[in-house]
mmCIF file of C-alpha atoms in Angstrom:
data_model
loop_
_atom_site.group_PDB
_atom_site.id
_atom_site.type_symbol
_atom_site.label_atom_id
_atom_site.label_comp_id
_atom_site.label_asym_id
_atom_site.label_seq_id
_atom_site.Cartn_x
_atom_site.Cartn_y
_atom_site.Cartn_z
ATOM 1 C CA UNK A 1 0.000 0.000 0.000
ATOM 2 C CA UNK A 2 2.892 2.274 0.665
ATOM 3 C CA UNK A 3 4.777 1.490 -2.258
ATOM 4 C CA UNK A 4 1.440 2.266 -4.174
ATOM 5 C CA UNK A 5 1.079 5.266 -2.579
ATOM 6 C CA UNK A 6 4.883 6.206 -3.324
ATOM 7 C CA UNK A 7 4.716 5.887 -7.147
ATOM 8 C CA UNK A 8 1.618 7.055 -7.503
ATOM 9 C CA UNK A 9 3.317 10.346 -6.285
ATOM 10 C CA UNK A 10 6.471 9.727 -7.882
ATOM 11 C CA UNK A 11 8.461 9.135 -5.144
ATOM 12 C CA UNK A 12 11.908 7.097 -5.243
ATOM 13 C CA UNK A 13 12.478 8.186 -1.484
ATOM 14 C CA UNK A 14 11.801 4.900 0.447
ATOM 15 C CA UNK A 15 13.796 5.686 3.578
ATOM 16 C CA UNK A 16 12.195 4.681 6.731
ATOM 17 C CA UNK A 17 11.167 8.482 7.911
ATOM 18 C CA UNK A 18 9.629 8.549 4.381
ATOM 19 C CA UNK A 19 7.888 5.521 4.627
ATOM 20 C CA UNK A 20 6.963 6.508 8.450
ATOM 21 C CA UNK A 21 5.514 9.705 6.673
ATOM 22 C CA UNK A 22 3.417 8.251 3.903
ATOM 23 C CA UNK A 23 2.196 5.302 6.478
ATOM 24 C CA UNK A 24 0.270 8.719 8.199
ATOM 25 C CA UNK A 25 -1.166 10.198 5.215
ATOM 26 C CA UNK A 26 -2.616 6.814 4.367
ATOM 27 C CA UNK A 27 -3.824 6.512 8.023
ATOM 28 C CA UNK A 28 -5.338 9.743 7.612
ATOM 29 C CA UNK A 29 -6.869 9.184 4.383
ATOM 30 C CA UNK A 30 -8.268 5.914 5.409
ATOM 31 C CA UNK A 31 -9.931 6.794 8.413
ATOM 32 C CA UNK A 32 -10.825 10.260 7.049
ATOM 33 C CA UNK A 33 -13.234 8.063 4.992
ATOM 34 C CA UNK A 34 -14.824 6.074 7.710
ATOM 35 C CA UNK A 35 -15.850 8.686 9.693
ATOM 36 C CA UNK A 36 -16.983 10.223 6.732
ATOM 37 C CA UNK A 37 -18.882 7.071 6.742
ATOM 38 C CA UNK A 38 -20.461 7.647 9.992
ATOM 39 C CA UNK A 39 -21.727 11.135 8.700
ATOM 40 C CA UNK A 40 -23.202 9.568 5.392
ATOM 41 C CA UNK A 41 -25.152 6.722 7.330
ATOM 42 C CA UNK A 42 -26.238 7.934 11.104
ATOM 43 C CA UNK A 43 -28.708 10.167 10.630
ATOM 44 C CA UNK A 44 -28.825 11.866 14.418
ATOM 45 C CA UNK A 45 -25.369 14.053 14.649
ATOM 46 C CA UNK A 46 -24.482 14.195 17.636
ATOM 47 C CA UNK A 47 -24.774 9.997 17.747
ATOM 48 C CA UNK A 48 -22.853 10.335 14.550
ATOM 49 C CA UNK A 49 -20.166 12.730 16.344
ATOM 50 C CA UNK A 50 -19.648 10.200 19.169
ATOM 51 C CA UNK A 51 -19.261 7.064 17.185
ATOM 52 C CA UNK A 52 -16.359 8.969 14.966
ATOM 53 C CA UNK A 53 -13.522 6.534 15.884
ATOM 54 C CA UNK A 54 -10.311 9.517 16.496
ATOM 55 C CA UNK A 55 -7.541 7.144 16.460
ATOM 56 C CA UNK A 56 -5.324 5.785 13.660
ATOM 57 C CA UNK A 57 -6.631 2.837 11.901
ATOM 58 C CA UNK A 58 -4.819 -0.483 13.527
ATOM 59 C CA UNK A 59 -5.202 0.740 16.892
ATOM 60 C CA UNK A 60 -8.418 -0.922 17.453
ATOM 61 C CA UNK A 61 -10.245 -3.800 15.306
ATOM 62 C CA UNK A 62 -12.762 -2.542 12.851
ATOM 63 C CA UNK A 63 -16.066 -3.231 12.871
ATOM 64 C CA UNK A 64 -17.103 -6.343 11.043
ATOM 65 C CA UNK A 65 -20.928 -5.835 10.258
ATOM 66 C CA UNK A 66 -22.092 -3.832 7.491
ATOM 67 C CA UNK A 67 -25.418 -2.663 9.121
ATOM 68 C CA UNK A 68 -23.829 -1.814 12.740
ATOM 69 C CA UNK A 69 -24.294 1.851 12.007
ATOM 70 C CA UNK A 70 -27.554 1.564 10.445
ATOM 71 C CA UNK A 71 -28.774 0.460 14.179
ATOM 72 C CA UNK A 72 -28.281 3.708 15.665
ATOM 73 C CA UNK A 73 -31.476 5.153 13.097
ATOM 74 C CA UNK A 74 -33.681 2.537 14.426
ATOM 75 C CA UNK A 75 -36.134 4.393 16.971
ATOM 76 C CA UNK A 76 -35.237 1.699 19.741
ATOM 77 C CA UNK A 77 -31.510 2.118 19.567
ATOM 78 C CA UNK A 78 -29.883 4.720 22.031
ATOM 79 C CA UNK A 79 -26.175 5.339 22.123
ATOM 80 C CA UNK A 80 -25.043 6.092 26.030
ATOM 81 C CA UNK A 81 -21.327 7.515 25.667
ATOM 82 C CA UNK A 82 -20.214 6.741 28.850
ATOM 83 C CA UNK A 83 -16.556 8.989 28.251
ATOM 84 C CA UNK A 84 -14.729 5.991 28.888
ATOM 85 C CA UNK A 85 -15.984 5.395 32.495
ATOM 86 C CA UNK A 86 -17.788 2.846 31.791
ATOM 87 C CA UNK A 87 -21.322 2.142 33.391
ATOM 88 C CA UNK A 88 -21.988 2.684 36.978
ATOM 89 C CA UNK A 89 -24.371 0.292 38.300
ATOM 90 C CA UNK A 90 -27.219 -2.797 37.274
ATOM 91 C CA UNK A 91 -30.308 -2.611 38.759
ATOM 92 C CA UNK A 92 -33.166 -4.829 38.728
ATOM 93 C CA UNK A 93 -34.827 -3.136 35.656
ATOM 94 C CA UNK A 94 -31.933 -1.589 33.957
ATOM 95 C CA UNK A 95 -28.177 0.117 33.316
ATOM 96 C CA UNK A 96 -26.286 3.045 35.494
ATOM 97 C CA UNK A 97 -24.748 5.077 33.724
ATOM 98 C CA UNK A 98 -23.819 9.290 33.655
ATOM 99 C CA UNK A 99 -26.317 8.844 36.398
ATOM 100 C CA UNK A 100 -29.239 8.060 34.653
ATOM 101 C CA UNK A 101 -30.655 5.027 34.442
ATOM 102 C CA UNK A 102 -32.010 3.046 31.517
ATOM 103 C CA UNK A 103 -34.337 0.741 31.613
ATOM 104 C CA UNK A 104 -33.997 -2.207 29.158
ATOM 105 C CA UNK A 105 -36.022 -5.751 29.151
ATOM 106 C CA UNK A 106 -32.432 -7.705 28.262
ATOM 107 C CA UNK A 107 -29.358 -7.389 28.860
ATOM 108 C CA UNK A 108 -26.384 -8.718 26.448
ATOM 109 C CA UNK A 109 -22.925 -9.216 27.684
ATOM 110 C CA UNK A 110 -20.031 -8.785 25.093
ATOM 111 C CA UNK A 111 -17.576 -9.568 26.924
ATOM 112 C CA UNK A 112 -15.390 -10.332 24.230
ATOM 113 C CA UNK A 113 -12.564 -12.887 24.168
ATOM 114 C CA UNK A 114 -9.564 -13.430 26.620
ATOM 115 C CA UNK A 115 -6.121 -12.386 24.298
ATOM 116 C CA UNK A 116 -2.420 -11.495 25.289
ATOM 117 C CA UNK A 117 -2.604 -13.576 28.635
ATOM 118 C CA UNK A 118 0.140 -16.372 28.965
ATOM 119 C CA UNK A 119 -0.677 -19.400 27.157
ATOM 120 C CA UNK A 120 -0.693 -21.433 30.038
ATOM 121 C CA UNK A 121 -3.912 -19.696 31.122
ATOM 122 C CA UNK A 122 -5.564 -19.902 28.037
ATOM 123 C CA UNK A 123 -4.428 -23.637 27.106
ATOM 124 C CA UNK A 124 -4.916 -25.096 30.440
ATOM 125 C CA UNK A 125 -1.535 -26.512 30.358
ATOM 126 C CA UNK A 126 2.004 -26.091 30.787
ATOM 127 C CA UNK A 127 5.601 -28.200 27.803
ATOM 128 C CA UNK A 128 8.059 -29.330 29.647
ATOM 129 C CA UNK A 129 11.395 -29.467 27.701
ATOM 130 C CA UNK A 130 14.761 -30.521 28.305
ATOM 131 C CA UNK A 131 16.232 -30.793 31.844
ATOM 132 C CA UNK A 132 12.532 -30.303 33.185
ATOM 133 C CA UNK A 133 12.424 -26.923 32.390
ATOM 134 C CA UNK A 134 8.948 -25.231 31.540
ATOM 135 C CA UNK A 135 7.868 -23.124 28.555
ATOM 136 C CA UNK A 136 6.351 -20.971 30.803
ATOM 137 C CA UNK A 137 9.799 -20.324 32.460
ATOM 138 C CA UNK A 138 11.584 -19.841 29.298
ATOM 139 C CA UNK A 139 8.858 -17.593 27.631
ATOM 140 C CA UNK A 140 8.581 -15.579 31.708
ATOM 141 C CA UNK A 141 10.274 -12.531 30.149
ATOM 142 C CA UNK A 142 8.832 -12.824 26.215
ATOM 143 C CA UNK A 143 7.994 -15.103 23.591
ATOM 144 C CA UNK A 144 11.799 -16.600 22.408
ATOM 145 C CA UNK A 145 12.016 -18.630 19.462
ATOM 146 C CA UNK A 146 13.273 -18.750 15.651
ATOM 147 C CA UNK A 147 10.565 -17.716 13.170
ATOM 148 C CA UNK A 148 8.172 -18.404 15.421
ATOM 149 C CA UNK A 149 8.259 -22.128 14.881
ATOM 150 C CA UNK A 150 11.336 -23.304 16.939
ATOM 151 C CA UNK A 151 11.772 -22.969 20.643
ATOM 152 C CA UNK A 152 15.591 -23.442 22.149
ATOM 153 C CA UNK A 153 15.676 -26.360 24.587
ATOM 154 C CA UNK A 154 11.944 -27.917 23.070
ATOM 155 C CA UNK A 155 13.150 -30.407 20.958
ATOM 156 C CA UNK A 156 10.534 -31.746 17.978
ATOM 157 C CA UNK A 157 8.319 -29.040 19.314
ATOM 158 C CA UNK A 158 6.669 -26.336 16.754
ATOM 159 C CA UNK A 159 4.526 -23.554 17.267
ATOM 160 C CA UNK A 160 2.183 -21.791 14.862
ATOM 161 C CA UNK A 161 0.471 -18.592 15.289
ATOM 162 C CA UNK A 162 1.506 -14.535 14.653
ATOM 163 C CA UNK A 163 3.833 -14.168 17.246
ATOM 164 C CA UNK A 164 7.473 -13.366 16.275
ATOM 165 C CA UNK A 165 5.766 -14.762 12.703
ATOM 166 C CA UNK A 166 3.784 -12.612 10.201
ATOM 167 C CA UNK A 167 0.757 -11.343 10.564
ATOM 168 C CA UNK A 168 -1.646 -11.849 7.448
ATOM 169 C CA UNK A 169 -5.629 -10.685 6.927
ATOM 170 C CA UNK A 170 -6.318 -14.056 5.818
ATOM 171 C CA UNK A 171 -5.207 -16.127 9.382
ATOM 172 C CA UNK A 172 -5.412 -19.667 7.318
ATOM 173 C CA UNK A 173 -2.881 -18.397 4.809
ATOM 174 C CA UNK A 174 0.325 -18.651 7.885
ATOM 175 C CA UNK A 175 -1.074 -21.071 9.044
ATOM 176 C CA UNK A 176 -0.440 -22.858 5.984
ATOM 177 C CA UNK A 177 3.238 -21.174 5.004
ATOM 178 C CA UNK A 178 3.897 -22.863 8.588
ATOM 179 C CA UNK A 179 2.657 -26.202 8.141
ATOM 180 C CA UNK A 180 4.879 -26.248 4.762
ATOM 181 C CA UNK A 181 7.806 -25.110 6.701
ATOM 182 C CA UNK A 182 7.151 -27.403 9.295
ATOM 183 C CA UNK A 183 6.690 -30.031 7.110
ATOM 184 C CA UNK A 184 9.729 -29.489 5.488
ATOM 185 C CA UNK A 185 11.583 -29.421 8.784
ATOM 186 C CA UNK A 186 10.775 -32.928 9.374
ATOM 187 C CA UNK A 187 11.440 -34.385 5.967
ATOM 188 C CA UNK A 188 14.647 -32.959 6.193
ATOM 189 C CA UNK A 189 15.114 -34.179 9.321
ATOM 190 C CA UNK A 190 13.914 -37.792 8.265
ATOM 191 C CA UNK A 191 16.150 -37.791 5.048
ATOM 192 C CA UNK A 192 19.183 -37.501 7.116
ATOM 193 C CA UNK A 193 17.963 -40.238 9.455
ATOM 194 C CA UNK A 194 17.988 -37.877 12.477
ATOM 195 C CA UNK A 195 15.080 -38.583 15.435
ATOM 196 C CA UNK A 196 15.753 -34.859 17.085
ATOM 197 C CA UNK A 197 15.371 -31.304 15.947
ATOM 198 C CA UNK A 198 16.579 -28.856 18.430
ATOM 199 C CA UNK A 199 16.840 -24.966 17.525
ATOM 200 C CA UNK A 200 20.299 -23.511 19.178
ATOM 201 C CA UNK A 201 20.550 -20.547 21.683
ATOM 202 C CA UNK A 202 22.499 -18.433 19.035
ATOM 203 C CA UNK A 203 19.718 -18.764 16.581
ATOM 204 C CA UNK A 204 16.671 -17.941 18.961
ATOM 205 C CA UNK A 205 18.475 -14.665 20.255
ATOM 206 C CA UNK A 206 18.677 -13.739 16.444
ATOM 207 C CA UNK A 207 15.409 -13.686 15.632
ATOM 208 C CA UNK A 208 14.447 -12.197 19.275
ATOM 209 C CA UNK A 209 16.750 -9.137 18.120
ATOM 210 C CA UNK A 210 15.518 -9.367 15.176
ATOM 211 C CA UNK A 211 11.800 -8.814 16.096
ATOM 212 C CA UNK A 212 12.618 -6.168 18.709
ATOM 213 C CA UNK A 213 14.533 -4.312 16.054
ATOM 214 C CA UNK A 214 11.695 -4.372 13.586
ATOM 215 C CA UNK A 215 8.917 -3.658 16.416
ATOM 216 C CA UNK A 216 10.873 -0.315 17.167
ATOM 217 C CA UNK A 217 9.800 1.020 13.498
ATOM 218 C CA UNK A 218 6.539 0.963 14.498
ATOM 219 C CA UNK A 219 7.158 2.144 18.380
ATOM 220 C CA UNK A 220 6.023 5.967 17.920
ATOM 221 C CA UNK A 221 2.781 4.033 15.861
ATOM 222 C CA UNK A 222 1.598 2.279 19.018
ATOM 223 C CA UNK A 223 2.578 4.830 21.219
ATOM 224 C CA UNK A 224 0.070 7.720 20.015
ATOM 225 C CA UNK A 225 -2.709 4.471 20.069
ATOM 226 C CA UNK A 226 -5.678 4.985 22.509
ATOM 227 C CA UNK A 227 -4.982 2.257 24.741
ATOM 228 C CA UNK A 228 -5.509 -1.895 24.050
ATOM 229 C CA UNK A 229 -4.414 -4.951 23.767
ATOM 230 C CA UNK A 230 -2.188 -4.097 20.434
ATOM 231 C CA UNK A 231 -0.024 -1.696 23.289
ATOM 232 C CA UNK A 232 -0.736 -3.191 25.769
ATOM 233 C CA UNK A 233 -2.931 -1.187 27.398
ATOM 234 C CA UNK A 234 -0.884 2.208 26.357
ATOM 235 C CA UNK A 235 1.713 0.180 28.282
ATOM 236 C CA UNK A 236 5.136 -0.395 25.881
ATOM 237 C CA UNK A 237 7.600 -2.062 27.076
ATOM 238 C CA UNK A 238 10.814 -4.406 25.348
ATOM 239 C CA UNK A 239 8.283 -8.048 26.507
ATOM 240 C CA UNK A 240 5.504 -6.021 24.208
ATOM 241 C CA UNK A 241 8.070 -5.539 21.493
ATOM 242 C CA UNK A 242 9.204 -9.117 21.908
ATOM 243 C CA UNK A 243 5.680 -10.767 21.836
ATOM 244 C CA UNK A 244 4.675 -9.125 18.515
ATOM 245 C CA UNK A 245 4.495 -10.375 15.136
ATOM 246 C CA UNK A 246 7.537 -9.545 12.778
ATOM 247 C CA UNK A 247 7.801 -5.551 11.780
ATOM 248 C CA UNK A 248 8.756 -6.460 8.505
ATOM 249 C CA UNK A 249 5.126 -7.716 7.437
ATOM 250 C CA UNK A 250 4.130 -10.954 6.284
ATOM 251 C CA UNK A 251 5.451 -10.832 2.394
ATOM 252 C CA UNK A 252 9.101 -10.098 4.347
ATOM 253 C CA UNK A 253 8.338 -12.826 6.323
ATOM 254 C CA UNK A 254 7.320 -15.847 4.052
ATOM 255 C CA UNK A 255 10.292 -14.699 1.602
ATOM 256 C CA UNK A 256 12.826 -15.296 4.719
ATOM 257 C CA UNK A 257 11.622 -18.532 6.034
ATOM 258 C CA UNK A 258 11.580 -19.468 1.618
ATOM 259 C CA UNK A 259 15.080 -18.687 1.499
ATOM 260 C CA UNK A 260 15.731 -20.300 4.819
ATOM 261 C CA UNK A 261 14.420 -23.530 2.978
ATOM 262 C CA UNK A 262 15.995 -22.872 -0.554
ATOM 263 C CA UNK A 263 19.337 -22.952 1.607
ATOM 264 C CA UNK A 264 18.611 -26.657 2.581
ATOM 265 C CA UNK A 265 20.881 -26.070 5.776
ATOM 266 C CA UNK A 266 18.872 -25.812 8.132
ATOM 267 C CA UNK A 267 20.855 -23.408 9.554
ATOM 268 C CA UNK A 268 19.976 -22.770 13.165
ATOM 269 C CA UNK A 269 19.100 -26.270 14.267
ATOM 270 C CA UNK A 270 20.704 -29.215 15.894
ATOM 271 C CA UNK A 271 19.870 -32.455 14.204
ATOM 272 C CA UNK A 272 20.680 -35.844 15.972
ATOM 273 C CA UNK A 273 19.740 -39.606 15.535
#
């Protein structure tokens, strides 16, 4: 998108602070045009004034359903802004909130879904690799591993998902570069007649550095974000930049784990029978 954005002006200047600078304008211009959206659809203007999200486009998820803002024009639909705060208090026959109460027949919890808590939590249990030593323990100051994939001291253990991997709109499409790099891990692995795949220490710190490097482009980004889970809670910090996906984007990403397979050294891993 940026590189469209830079020929379309004519521009040959791809330094970072150029790229950091045309990465605004088309923030701007993007969101520019959904709350132009919100003007165009909700009909009441002060509801339509309030629902104007003022914050750049990745800090929050989008909305996913086309006729959300048509339900603010429906007679039965009231938005409460609450300024952040929240709402005070349930009562028998309805919602606190600015002090007012509002009386409603049902009430519908969207609670959401639990993200960015440690895996143990969410999984329900806990790898033990080599010399007993737990994944939570190893991961207890940031996700560590190579590509991803590979943990140091897990041996025959991969991992799939965005973190320290790229992060694609279409979910099933990394999940499917993996599984081919996986699956070329192990035929690898079984061609030269070797039972264990271990990833060394070097190789894990690499891509660590690697991934904090390439979070910092995007630092001042996450920064100026109203707070979330994407900044942890407006909360930076070197784990945050560790337990990211890679800065580079997901194009930079397949092409690097392609060449790391094109090399056929495996480089970075231990192999023994």
């Amino acid at each position: 998108n940026l590189l469209f954005i830079a020929s379309k002006e004519g521009n040959q200047d791809l330094s970072p602070a150029k790229l950091q600078e045309l990465a605004e304008l088309a923030d701007y211009q993007k969101m520019e045009s959904v709350r132009e959206r919100v003007d165009d659809v909700v009909k009441d203007k002060a509801t339509a004034e309030a629902l104007k999200p003022w914050y750049r486009q990745f800090c929050k998820r989008p909305c996913f359903h086309d006729q959300y803002l048509d339900a603010y024009n429906r007679a039965n639909v009231t938005l409460v802004d609450t300024d952040g705060q929240g709402v005070e208090a349930i009562t028998e026959t309805g919602v606190v909130a600015n002090g007012r109460t509002y009386e409603v027949d049902c009430l519908i919890f969207a609670t959401g879904f639990e993200v960015g808590t440690e895996y143990t939590r969410r999984s329900g249990y806990d790898v033990t690799g080599r010399d007993g030593r737990k994944l939570s323990d190893h991961w207890a100051d940031g996700f560590r591993s190579l590509f991803g994939m590979y943990v140091h001291g897990f041996p025959n253990m991969f991992v799939m998902g965005t973190t320290q991997a790229g992060f694609t709109a279409n979910y099933p499409h990394l999940l499917e570069e993996q599984a081919n790099h996986i699956g070329y891990t192990i035929s690898e692995a079984d061609k030269r007649q070797a039972h264990t795949v271990e990833l060394n220490e070097a190789a894990e710190q690499g891509w660590v550095d690697e991934i904090i490097e390439k979070a910092m482009l995007r630092e001042n980004f996450f920064e100026e974000c109203t707070p979330g889970y994407y900044n942890n809670e407006g909360k930076l910090s070197e784990r945050a930049k560790q337990n990211t996906s890679y800065g580079g984007g997901s194009d930079a990403y397949f092409a690097i784990i392609k060449k790391w397979r094109e090399a056929g050294t495996l480089d970075g891993l231990n192999l023994s029978a």
